[in-house]
Coordinates of C-alpha atoms in Angstrom, one line a residue:
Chain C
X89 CA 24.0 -10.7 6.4
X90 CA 23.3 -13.9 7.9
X91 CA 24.5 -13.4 11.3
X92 CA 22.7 -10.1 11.0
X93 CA 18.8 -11.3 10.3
X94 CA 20.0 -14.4 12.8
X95 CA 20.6 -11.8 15.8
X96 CA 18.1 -9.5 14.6
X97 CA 15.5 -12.5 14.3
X98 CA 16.3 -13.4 18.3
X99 CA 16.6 -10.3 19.5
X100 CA 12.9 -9.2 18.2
X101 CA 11.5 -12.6 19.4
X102 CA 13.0 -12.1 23.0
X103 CA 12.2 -8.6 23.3
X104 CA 8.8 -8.8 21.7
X105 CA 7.3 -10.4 24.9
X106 CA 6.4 -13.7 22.5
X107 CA 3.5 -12.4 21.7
X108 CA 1.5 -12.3 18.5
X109 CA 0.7 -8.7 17.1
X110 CA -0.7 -6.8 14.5
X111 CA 0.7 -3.9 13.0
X112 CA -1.4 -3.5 9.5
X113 CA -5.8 -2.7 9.5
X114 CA -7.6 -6.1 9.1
X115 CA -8.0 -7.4 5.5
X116 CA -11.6 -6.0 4.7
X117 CA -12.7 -8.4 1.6
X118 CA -15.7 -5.4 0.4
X119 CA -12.9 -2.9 0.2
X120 CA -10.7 -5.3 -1.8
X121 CA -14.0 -6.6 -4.1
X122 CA -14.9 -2.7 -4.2
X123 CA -12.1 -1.3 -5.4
X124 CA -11.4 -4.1 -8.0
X125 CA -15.1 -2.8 -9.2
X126 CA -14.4 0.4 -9.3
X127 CA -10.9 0.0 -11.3
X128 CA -13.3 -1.5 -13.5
X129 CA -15.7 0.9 -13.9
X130 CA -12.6 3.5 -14.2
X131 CA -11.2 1.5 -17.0
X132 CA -14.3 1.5 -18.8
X133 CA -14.9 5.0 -18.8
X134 CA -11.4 5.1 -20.0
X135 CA -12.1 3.2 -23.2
X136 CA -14.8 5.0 -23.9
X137 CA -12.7 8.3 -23.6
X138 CA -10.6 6.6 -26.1
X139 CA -8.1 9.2 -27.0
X140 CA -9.6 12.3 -26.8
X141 CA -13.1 14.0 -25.5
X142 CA -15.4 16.7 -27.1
X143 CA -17.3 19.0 -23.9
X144 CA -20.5 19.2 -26.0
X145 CA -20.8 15.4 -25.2
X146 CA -20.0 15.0 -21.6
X147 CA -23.5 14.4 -20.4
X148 CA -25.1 12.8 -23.5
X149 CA -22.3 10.1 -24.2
X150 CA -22.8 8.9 -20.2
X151 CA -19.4 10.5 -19.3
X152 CA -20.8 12.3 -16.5
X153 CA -23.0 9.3 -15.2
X154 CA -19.4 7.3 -15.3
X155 CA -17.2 10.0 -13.5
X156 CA -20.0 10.6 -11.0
X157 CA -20.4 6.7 -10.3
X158 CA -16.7 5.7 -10.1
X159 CA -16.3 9.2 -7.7
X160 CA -19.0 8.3 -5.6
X161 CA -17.9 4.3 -5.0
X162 CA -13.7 5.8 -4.6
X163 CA -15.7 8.2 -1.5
X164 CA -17.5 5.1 -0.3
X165 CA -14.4 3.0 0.1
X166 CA -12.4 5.6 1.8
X167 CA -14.8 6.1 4.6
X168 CA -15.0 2.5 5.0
X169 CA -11.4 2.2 4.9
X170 CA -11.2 4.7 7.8
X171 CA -13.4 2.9 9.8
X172 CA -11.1 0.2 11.0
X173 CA -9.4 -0.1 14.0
X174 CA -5.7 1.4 13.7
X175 CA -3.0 -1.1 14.8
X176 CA -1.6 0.2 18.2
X177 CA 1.2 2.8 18.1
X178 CA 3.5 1.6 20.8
X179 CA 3.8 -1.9 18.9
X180 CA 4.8 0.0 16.1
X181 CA 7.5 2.4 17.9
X182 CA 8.6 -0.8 19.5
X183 CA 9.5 -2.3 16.4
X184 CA 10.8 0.8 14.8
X185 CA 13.2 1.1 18.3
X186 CA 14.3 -2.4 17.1
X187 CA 14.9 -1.6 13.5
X188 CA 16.6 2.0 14.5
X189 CA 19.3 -0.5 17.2
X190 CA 20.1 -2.9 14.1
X191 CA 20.4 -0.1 11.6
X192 CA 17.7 -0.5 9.4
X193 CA 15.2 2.3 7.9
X194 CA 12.2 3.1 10.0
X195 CA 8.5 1.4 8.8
X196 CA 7.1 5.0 8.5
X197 CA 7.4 8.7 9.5
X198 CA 4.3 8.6 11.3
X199 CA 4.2 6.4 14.4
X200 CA 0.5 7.3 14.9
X201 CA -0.3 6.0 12.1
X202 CA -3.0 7.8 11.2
X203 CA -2.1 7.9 7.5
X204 CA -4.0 4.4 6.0
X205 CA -1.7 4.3 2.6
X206 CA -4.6 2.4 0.5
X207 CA -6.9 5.4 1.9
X208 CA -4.6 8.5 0.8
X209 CA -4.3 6.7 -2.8
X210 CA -7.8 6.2 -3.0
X211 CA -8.4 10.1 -2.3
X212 CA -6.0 10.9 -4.5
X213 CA -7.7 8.9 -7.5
X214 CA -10.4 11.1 -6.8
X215 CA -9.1 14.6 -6.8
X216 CA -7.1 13.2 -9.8
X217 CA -11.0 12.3 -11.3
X218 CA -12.5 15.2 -10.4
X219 CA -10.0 17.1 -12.1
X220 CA -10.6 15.6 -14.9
X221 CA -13.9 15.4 -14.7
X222 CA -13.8 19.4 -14.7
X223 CA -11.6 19.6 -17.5
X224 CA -13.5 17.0 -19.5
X225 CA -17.0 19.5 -18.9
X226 CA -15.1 22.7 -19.2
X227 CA -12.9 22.0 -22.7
X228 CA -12.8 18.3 -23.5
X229 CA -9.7 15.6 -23.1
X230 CA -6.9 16.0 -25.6
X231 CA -3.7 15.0 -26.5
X232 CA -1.2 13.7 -23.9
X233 CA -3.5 15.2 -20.6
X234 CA -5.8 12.2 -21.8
X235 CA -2.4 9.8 -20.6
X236 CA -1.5 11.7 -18.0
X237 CA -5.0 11.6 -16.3
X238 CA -5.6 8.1 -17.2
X239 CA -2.0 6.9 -16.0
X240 CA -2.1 9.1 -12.5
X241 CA -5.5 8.0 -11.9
X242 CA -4.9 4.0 -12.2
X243 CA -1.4 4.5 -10.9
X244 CA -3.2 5.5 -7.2
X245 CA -5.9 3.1 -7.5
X246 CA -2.8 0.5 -8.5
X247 CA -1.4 1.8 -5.2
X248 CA -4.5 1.2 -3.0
X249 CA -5.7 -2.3 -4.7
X250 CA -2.2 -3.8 -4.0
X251 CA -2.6 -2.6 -0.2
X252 CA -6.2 -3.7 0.3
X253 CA -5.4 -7.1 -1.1
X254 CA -1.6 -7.7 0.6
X255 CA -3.7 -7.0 4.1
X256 CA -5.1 -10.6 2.9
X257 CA -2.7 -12.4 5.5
Chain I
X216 CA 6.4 -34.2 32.2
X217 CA 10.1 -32.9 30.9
X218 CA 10.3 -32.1 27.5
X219 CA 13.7 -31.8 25.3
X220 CA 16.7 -29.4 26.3
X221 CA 16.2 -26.0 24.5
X222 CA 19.3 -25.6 22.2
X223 CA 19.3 -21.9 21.6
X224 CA 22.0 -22.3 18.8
X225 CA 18.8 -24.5 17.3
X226 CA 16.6 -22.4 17.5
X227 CA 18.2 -19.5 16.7
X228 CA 18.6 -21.3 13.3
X229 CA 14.5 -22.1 13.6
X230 CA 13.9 -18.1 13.9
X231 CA 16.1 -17.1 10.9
X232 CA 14.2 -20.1 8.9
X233 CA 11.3 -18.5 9.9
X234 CA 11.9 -14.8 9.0
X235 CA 14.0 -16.0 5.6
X236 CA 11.0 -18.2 4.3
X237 CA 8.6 -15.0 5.4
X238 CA 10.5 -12.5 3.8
X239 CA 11.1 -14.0 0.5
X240 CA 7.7 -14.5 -0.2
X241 CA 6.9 -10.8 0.5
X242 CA 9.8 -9.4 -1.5
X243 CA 9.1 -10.4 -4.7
X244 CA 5.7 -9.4 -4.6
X245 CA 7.1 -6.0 -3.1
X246 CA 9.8 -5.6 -6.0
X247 CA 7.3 -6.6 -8.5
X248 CA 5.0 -3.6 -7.3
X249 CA 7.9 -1.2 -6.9
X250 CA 9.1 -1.7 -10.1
X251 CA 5.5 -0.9 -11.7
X252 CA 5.1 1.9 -9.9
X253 CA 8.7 3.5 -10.7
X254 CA 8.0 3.0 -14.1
X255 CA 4.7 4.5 -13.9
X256 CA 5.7 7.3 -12.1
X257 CA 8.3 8.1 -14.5
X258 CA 6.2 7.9 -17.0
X259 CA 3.8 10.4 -16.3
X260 CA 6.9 13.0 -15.9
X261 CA 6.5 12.0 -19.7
X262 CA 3.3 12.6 -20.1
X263 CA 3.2 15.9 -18.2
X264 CA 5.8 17.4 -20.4
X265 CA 4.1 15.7 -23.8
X266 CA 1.0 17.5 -22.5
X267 CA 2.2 20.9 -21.7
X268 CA 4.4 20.3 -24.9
X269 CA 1.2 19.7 -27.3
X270 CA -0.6 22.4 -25.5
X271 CA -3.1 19.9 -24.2
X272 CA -1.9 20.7 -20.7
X273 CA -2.4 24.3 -20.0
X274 CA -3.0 27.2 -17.0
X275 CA -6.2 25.3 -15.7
X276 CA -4.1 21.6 -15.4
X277 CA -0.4 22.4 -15.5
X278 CA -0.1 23.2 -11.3
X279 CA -2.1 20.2 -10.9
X280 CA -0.3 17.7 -12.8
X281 CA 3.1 19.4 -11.5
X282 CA 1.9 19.1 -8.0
X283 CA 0.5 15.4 -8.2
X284 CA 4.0 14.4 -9.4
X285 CA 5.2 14.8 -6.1
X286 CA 2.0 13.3 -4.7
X287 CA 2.4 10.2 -6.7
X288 CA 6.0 9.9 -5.6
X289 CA 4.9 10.4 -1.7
X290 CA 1.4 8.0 -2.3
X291 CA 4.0 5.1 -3.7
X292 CA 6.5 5.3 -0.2
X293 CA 3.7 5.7 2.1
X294 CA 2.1 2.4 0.2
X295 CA 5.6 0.7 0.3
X296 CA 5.7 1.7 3.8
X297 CA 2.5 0.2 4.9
X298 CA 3.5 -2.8 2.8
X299 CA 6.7 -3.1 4.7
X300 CA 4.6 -3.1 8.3
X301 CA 2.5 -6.3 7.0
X302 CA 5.7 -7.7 6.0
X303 CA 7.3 -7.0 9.7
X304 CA 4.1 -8.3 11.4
X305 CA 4.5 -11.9 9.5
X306 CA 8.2 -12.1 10.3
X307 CA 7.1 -11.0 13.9
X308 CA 4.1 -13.6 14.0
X309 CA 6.1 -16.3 12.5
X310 CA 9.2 -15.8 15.2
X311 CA 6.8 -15.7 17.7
X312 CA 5.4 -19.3 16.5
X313 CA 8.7 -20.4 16.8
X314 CA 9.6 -19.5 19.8
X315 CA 6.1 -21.4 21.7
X316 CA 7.0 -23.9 19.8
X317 CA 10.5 -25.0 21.1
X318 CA 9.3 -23.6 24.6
X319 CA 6.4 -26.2 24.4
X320 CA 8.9 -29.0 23.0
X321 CA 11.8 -28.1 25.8
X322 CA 8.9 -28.0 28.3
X323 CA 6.5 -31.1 27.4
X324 CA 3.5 -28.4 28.1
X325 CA 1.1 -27.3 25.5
X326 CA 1.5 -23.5 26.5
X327 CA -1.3 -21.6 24.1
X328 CA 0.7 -18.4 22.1
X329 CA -0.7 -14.9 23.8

């Protein structure tokens, strides 16, 4: 193992050109102060839900206001998310060529890129809200769907927060 | 002016320093998150069955909960994925350091890092 991460360690360095590179999105500090917000907000709403909903108080108890707001800000972040520059895909093949030579597993499937992890998480903390947002209007929150919304919905926006804030580098 | 002879034996020690103090930062913060996730994960297979079990779940949620379960599963790698490329860049930045460095020390220059 040691030889191994030596020869790998001077093999990259000599074939990298000695140049320094980037092959994550710049940290963005709104998206990571945004999304710690919003997790907030989310959280809230969640308490308030407490274990179980009644539909004929979705708009008068604020639940619609809440789903609507912590939607909305989820939305925001993902287009701002997008709008960063993407790393540049041959760095990344290079270093997947490297990685393929000394046997390891590839850094991802999609050498374009064009999947930002912390953005598919945050889009799929909102379908998950919507969804429940639906069901919360349509029938009220009950039993275990209360957990499973509540525990899909942070579990994605757990996803994107520690992406965001590891890009802090 | 002449700098000192560049031992490669030396600095291949320098790069796998470099790498090894990178990389164990990162992993523990990686494991840290992968276990949370795993666990999370797995618990809203619980969930999902408690749901459809209590009737809670029904035709409305059921393919949507089913569905995301394979989401959330997909979500977590991609994330880990993307995690994994910061981690590569560091361990790439930091060998690159490195290497200006002794090339700077063997040549007595002060060569700026492209």
């Amino acid at each position: 193992m040691r030889f191994s991460l030596r020869a790998c360690a001077v093999a990259i360095a000599l074939m990298l050109g000695g140049c320094m590179a980037q092959l994550a999105p710049a940290y963005d500090q709104t998206i990571d102060t945004g999304l710690a917000s919003t997790n907030t907000s989310m959280q809230t709403l969640f308490v308030q839900i407490g274990t179980g909903s009644d539909a004929a108080t979705y708009a008068s108890q604020g639940r619609e206001a809440a789903y609507v707001q912590v939607i909305g800000a989820l939305k925001a972040l993902e287009v701002q998310a997008q709008a960063r520059p993407l790393p540049p895909a041959d760095l990344l093949t290079t270093v997947n060529d490297l990685l393929a030579q000394q046997g390891k597993p590839q850094l991802t499937a999609d050498p374009n890129f064009s999947d930002y992890p912390s953005v598919r998480a945050m889009h799929d903390a909102e379908v998950t809200l919507i969804a429940m947002q639906t069901e919360d209007a349509r029938a009220g929150l009950h039993g275990m769907a209360v957990n499973a919304f509540e525990n899909q919905a942070t579990t994605y926006l757990s996803q994107a927060i520690t992406y965001e804030n590891f890009l802090n580098r | 002016m002449p700098g000192n002879p560049l031992n490669v034996a030396v600095l291949a020690q320098n790069l796998e320093a470099a790498a090894s103090g990178t990389i164990n930062a990162d992993v523990s913060q990686l494991r840290g998150f992968s276990r949370e996730q795993l666990q999370a994960i797995a618990q809203q297979a619980a969930y999902v069955a408690g749901g459809i079990a209590d009737g809670s779940i029904g035709d409305t949620t059921r393919d949507f909960f089913l569905n995301s379960l394979e989401e959330m599963a997909r979500s977590f790698a991609n994330t880990l994925a993307g995690l994994m490329a910061v981690v590569v860049e560091q361990v790439w930045n930091a060998l690159v350091k490195t290497l200006w460095s002794a090339i700077n020390d063997a040549t007595g220059l002060a060569l700026k890092i492209p």
